[in-house]
Amino acid sequence: DTEVTQTPKHLVMGMTNKKSLKCEQHMGHRAMYWYKQKAKKPPELMFVYSYEKLSINESVPSRFSPECPNSSLLNLHLHALQPEDSALYLCASSQYNSYEQYFGPGTRLTVT
Amino acid sequence: KNEVEQSPQNLTAQEGEFITINCSYSVGISALHWLQQHPGGGIVSLFMLSSGKKKHGRLIATINIQEKHSSLHITASHPRDSAVYICAAGGSQGNLIFGKGTKLSVKP
């Protein structure tokens, strides 16, 4: 299984809602990543988890809260988002840090 | 100045043409990544290289560490190669710094 899955594919939420994005891989990878991509822009790194511990937080606002409950699963909890947070959220994993990354298909988030 | 610069930004080619996309970076890297993104969002890793040259099918990637420069070549281009190609500098913790991408369109 060489796949990274993300759910949901699409999400529309209001600014007062709380929602979560989910990312899963069963390749035994020990590093997982969250990226944000705005239209016609390259992805931007948000968080890196290494061995289930947060190793990089790229100064992301606290309304985005990552969680890595086990080595296969990565969540991104969303609360009180702004319309400018609307974007494609991509998850990726790699065997270890600095190895080749495998990307999921993304969750397209719209904040109304 | 961006830490990872790609050129050209847009590229239109006729089917069968040889294509080159260039990438220059100004940061220290553990590896240089080439990625492909199709409309709809899916990103596929094409190459990860830290020296020399790698080949996969019609795709070739080269890197010159001293000059901090990498190139992606596509031989015998095909319309299905149409996509955005992204160069990314990889740090030791797996953090990627992305270039702005090259939008390639191959016409039949």
Short mmCIF file of C-alpha atoms in Angstrom, two decimals:
data_model
loop_
_atom_site.label_atom_id
_atom_site.label_comp_id
_atom_site.label_asym_id
_atom_site.label_seq_id
_atom_site.Cartn_x
_atom_site.Cartn_y
_atom_site.Cartn_z
CA ASP A 1 0.00 0.00 0.00
CA THR A 2 1.75 3.16 -1.23
CA GLU A 3 -1.11 5.52 -0.69
CA VAL A 4 -1.77 8.49 1.53
CA THR A 5 -5.49 9.02 2.02
CA GLN A 6 -7.20 12.21 3.13
CA THR A 7 -10.75 12.80 4.26
CA PRO A 8 -12.92 14.60 3.53
CA LYS A 9 -12.21 15.53 -0.11
CA HIS A 10 -14.19 18.75 0.23
CA LEU A 11 -15.25 20.69 3.30
CA VAL A 12 -17.33 23.83 3.65
CA MET A 13 -17.43 25.34 7.11
CA GLY A 14 -18.55 28.52 8.79
CA MET A 15 -16.24 30.71 10.81
CA THR A 16 -17.69 29.45 14.10
CA ASN A 17 -17.52 25.75 13.23
CA LYS A 18 -15.07 23.17 14.53
CA LYS A 19 -14.00 20.51 12.05
CA SER A 20 -11.12 18.11 11.53
CA LEU A 21 -9.13 16.93 8.54
CA LYS A 22 -7.79 13.40 8.58
CA CYS A 23 -4.75 11.87 6.91
CA GLU A 24 -3.76 8.20 6.97
CA GLN A 25 -0.88 6.12 5.64
CA HIS A 26 -0.01 2.47 6.11
CA MET A 27 3.50 2.50 4.65
CA GLY A 28 5.22 2.52 8.03
CA HIS A 29 6.41 6.07 7.45
CA ARG A 30 7.64 7.90 10.55
CA ALA A 31 7.38 11.48 9.26
CA MET A 32 4.14 13.21 8.32
CA TYR A 33 3.46 16.71 7.03
CA TRP A 34 0.66 19.23 6.59
CA TYR A 35 0.82 21.76 3.74
CA LYS A 36 -1.51 24.56 2.71
CA GLN A 37 -1.87 25.52 -0.94
CA LYS A 38 -3.70 28.57 -2.21
CA ALA A 39 -4.87 28.72 -5.83
CA LYS A 40 -2.05 29.09 -8.38
CA LYS A 41 0.58 29.13 -5.60
CA PRO A 42 3.03 26.45 -4.47
CA PRO A 43 2.31 24.53 -1.26
CA GLU A 44 3.49 26.04 2.03
CA LEU A 45 4.65 23.85 4.88
CA MET A 46 2.54 24.10 8.06
CA PHE A 47 3.67 21.27 10.36
CA VAL A 48 6.10 18.36 10.44
CA TYR A 49 5.67 15.35 12.72
CA SER A 50 8.57 13.01 13.29
CA TYR A 51 8.00 9.80 15.25
CA GLU A 52 4.60 11.18 16.31
CA LYS A 53 6.18 14.32 17.82
CA LEU A 54 5.75 17.80 16.39
CA SER A 55 9.15 18.84 15.05
CA ILE A 56 8.29 21.89 12.94
CA ASN A 57 5.50 24.45 13.33
CA GLU A 58 5.90 27.13 10.69
CA SER A 59 4.32 29.88 12.84
CA VAL A 60 0.85 28.63 12.01
CA PRO A 61 -2.06 30.41 13.80
CA SER A 62 -3.49 28.52 16.77
CA ARG A 63 -6.83 28.10 15.02
CA PHE A 64 -5.05 25.20 13.27
CA SER A 65 -4.22 22.44 15.73
CA PRO A 66 -2.38 19.33 14.52
CA GLU A 67 -2.51 15.97 16.23
CA CYS A 68 -0.68 12.71 15.57
CA PRO A 69 -2.44 10.02 17.62
CA ASN A 70 -0.34 7.20 16.16
CA SER A 71 2.26 6.60 13.48
CA SER A 72 -0.36 6.06 10.74
CA LEU A 73 -2.70 8.92 11.43
CA LEU A 74 -2.43 12.71 11.29
CA ASN A 75 -5.27 15.08 12.07
CA LEU A 76 -5.66 18.81 11.61
CA HIS A 77 -8.27 20.34 13.90
CA LEU A 78 -9.85 23.55 12.68
CA HIS A 79 -11.59 26.14 14.81
CA ALA A 80 -12.71 29.72 14.21
CA LEU A 81 -11.20 29.85 10.75
CA GLN A 82 -11.25 32.91 8.50
CA PRO A 83 -12.31 33.05 4.83
CA GLU A 84 -8.65 33.56 3.87
CA ASP A 85 -7.94 30.07 5.26
CA SER A 86 -9.83 28.63 2.29
CA ALA A 87 -7.28 26.50 0.43
CA LEU A 88 -6.24 22.99 -0.52
CA TYR A 89 -4.76 21.21 2.50
CA LEU A 90 -2.28 18.53 1.59
CA CYS A 91 -0.89 15.80 3.78
CA ALA A 92 2.31 13.93 2.99
CA SER A 93 4.42 11.24 4.59
CA SER A 94 7.97 9.97 4.23
CA GLN A 95 9.88 7.01 5.62
CA TYR A 96 11.99 9.36 7.70
CA ASN A 97 12.61 13.09 7.67
CA SER A 98 14.30 14.31 4.48
CA TYR A 99 13.25 11.23 2.52
CA GLU A 100 10.99 11.21 -0.53
CA GLN A 101 7.50 12.45 0.34
CA TYR A 102 4.25 10.82 -0.72
CA PHE A 103 1.33 13.20 -0.99
CA GLY A 104 -2.35 12.65 -0.40
CA PRO A 105 -4.98 14.05 -2.80
CA GLY A 106 -5.80 16.94 -0.49
CA THR A 107 -8.87 18.38 1.21
CA ARG A 108 -10.34 21.43 -0.49
CA LEU A 109 -11.54 23.68 2.33
CA THR A 110 -13.92 26.60 1.92
CA VAL A 111 -14.59 28.88 4.89
CA THR A 112 -17.75 30.95 4.59
CA LYS B 1 14.74 37.03 -3.73
CA ASN B 2 13.02 33.66 -3.37
CA GLU B 3 15.10 30.85 -1.92
CA VAL B 4 14.04 28.55 -4.79
CA GLU B 5 13.71 30.03 -8.27
CA GLN B 6 12.28 28.18 -11.24
CA SER B 7 12.23 29.01 -14.91
CA PRO B 8 10.36 29.29 -17.07
CA GLN B 9 7.08 30.03 -15.29
CA ASN B 10 5.04 28.85 -18.27
CA LEU B 11 6.09 26.58 -21.10
CA THR B 12 4.19 25.48 -24.19
CA ALA B 13 5.66 22.73 -26.32
CA GLN B 14 4.67 20.63 -29.30
CA GLU B 15 4.34 16.89 -28.81
CA GLY B 16 7.70 15.21 -29.21
CA GLU B 17 9.81 18.19 -28.18
CA PHE B 18 12.62 17.99 -25.62
CA ILE B 19 11.77 20.08 -22.56
CA THR B 20 14.01 21.58 -19.88
CA ILE B 21 12.90 23.21 -16.65
CA ASN B 22 15.51 24.90 -14.48
CA CYS B 23 15.74 25.39 -10.74
CA SER B 24 18.20 27.44 -8.70
CA TYR B 25 18.29 27.52 -4.93
CA SER B 26 20.12 29.64 -2.39
CA VAL B 27 19.66 27.53 0.76
CA GLY B 28 21.57 24.54 2.06
CA ILE B 29 19.75 21.34 1.22
CA SER B 30 19.78 17.70 2.12
CA ALA B 31 18.12 16.91 -1.22
CA LEU B 32 16.41 18.57 -4.17
CA HIS B 33 12.91 17.37 -5.04
CA TRP B 34 11.04 17.50 -8.33
CA LEU B 35 7.28 17.15 -8.04
CA GLN B 36 4.43 17.03 -10.54
CA GLN B 37 0.99 18.46 -9.84
CA HIS B 38 -1.99 17.85 -12.10
CA PRO B 39 -5.14 20.01 -12.17
CA GLY B 40 -7.29 18.93 -9.24
CA GLY B 41 -4.36 18.99 -6.87
CA GLY B 42 -2.66 15.59 -6.70
CA ILE B 43 1.11 15.87 -6.22
CA VAL B 44 3.48 13.12 -7.27
CA SER B 45 7.12 12.96 -6.32
CA LEU B 46 9.21 12.50 -9.48
CA PHE B 47 12.76 12.65 -8.16
CA MET B 48 14.71 13.28 -5.01
CA LEU B 49 18.39 13.85 -5.65
CA SER B 50 21.40 15.09 -3.78
CA SER B 51 24.04 14.60 -6.49
CA GLY B 52 24.49 13.69 -10.13
CA LYS B 53 21.69 12.51 -12.33
CA LYS B 54 18.61 10.30 -12.14
CA LYS B 55 16.47 8.90 -14.95
CA HIS B 56 12.98 7.47 -14.88
CA GLY B 57 11.43 6.66 -18.22
CA ARG B 58 11.39 9.85 -20.31
CA LEU B 59 12.27 12.04 -17.32
CA ILE B 60 15.82 12.99 -16.35
CA ALA B 61 16.85 15.14 -13.40
CA THR B 62 20.31 16.55 -12.82
CA ILE B 63 21.82 18.55 -10.02
CA ASN B 64 25.02 20.59 -9.65
CA ILE B 65 25.59 21.06 -5.94
CA GLN B 66 28.43 23.56 -6.36
CA GLU B 67 26.32 25.81 -8.58
CA LYS B 68 23.10 25.13 -6.59
CA HIS B 69 21.25 24.35 -9.78
CA SER B 70 19.05 21.52 -10.96
CA SER B 71 17.30 20.73 -14.22
CA LEU B 72 14.38 18.51 -15.14
CA HIS B 73 14.32 17.22 -18.71
CA ILE B 74 11.45 15.52 -20.50
CA THR B 75 12.31 13.69 -23.70
CA ALA B 76 9.71 13.03 -26.42
CA SER B 77 7.09 15.11 -24.62
CA HIS B 78 3.47 14.02 -24.72
CA PRO B 79 0.20 15.85 -23.97
CA ARG B 80 -0.19 13.73 -20.83
CA ASP B 81 2.98 15.42 -19.50
CA SER B 82 0.96 18.65 -19.21
CA ALA B 83 1.05 19.61 -15.54
CA VAL B 84 2.75 21.96 -13.11
CA TYR B 85 6.30 20.90 -12.26
CA ILE B 86 7.61 22.07 -8.91
CA CYS B 87 11.15 22.14 -7.64
CA ALA B 88 11.58 22.03 -3.86
CA ALA B 89 14.64 22.35 -1.65
CA GLY B 90 14.59 19.75 1.11
CA GLY B 91 15.91 20.52 4.57
CA SER B 92 17.28 17.99 7.02
CA GLN B 93 13.98 17.80 8.91
CA GLY B 94 12.00 17.07 5.78
CA ASN B 95 10.80 20.64 5.42
CA LEU B 96 10.40 21.53 1.75
CA ILE B 97 10.83 25.04 0.33
CA PHE B 98 8.94 25.13 -2.94
CA GLY B 99 9.61 27.04 -6.12
CA LYS B 100 6.67 28.74 -7.79
CA GLY B 101 6.27 25.96 -10.31
CA THR B 102 6.42 25.69 -14.09
CA LYS B 103 3.16 25.20 -15.91
CA LEU B 104 3.81 22.94 -18.87
CA SER B 105 1.36 22.52 -21.72
CA VAL B 106 2.19 20.01 -24.45
CA LYS B 107 0.11 20.39 -27.59
CA PRO B 108 -0.64 17.41 -29.86
#
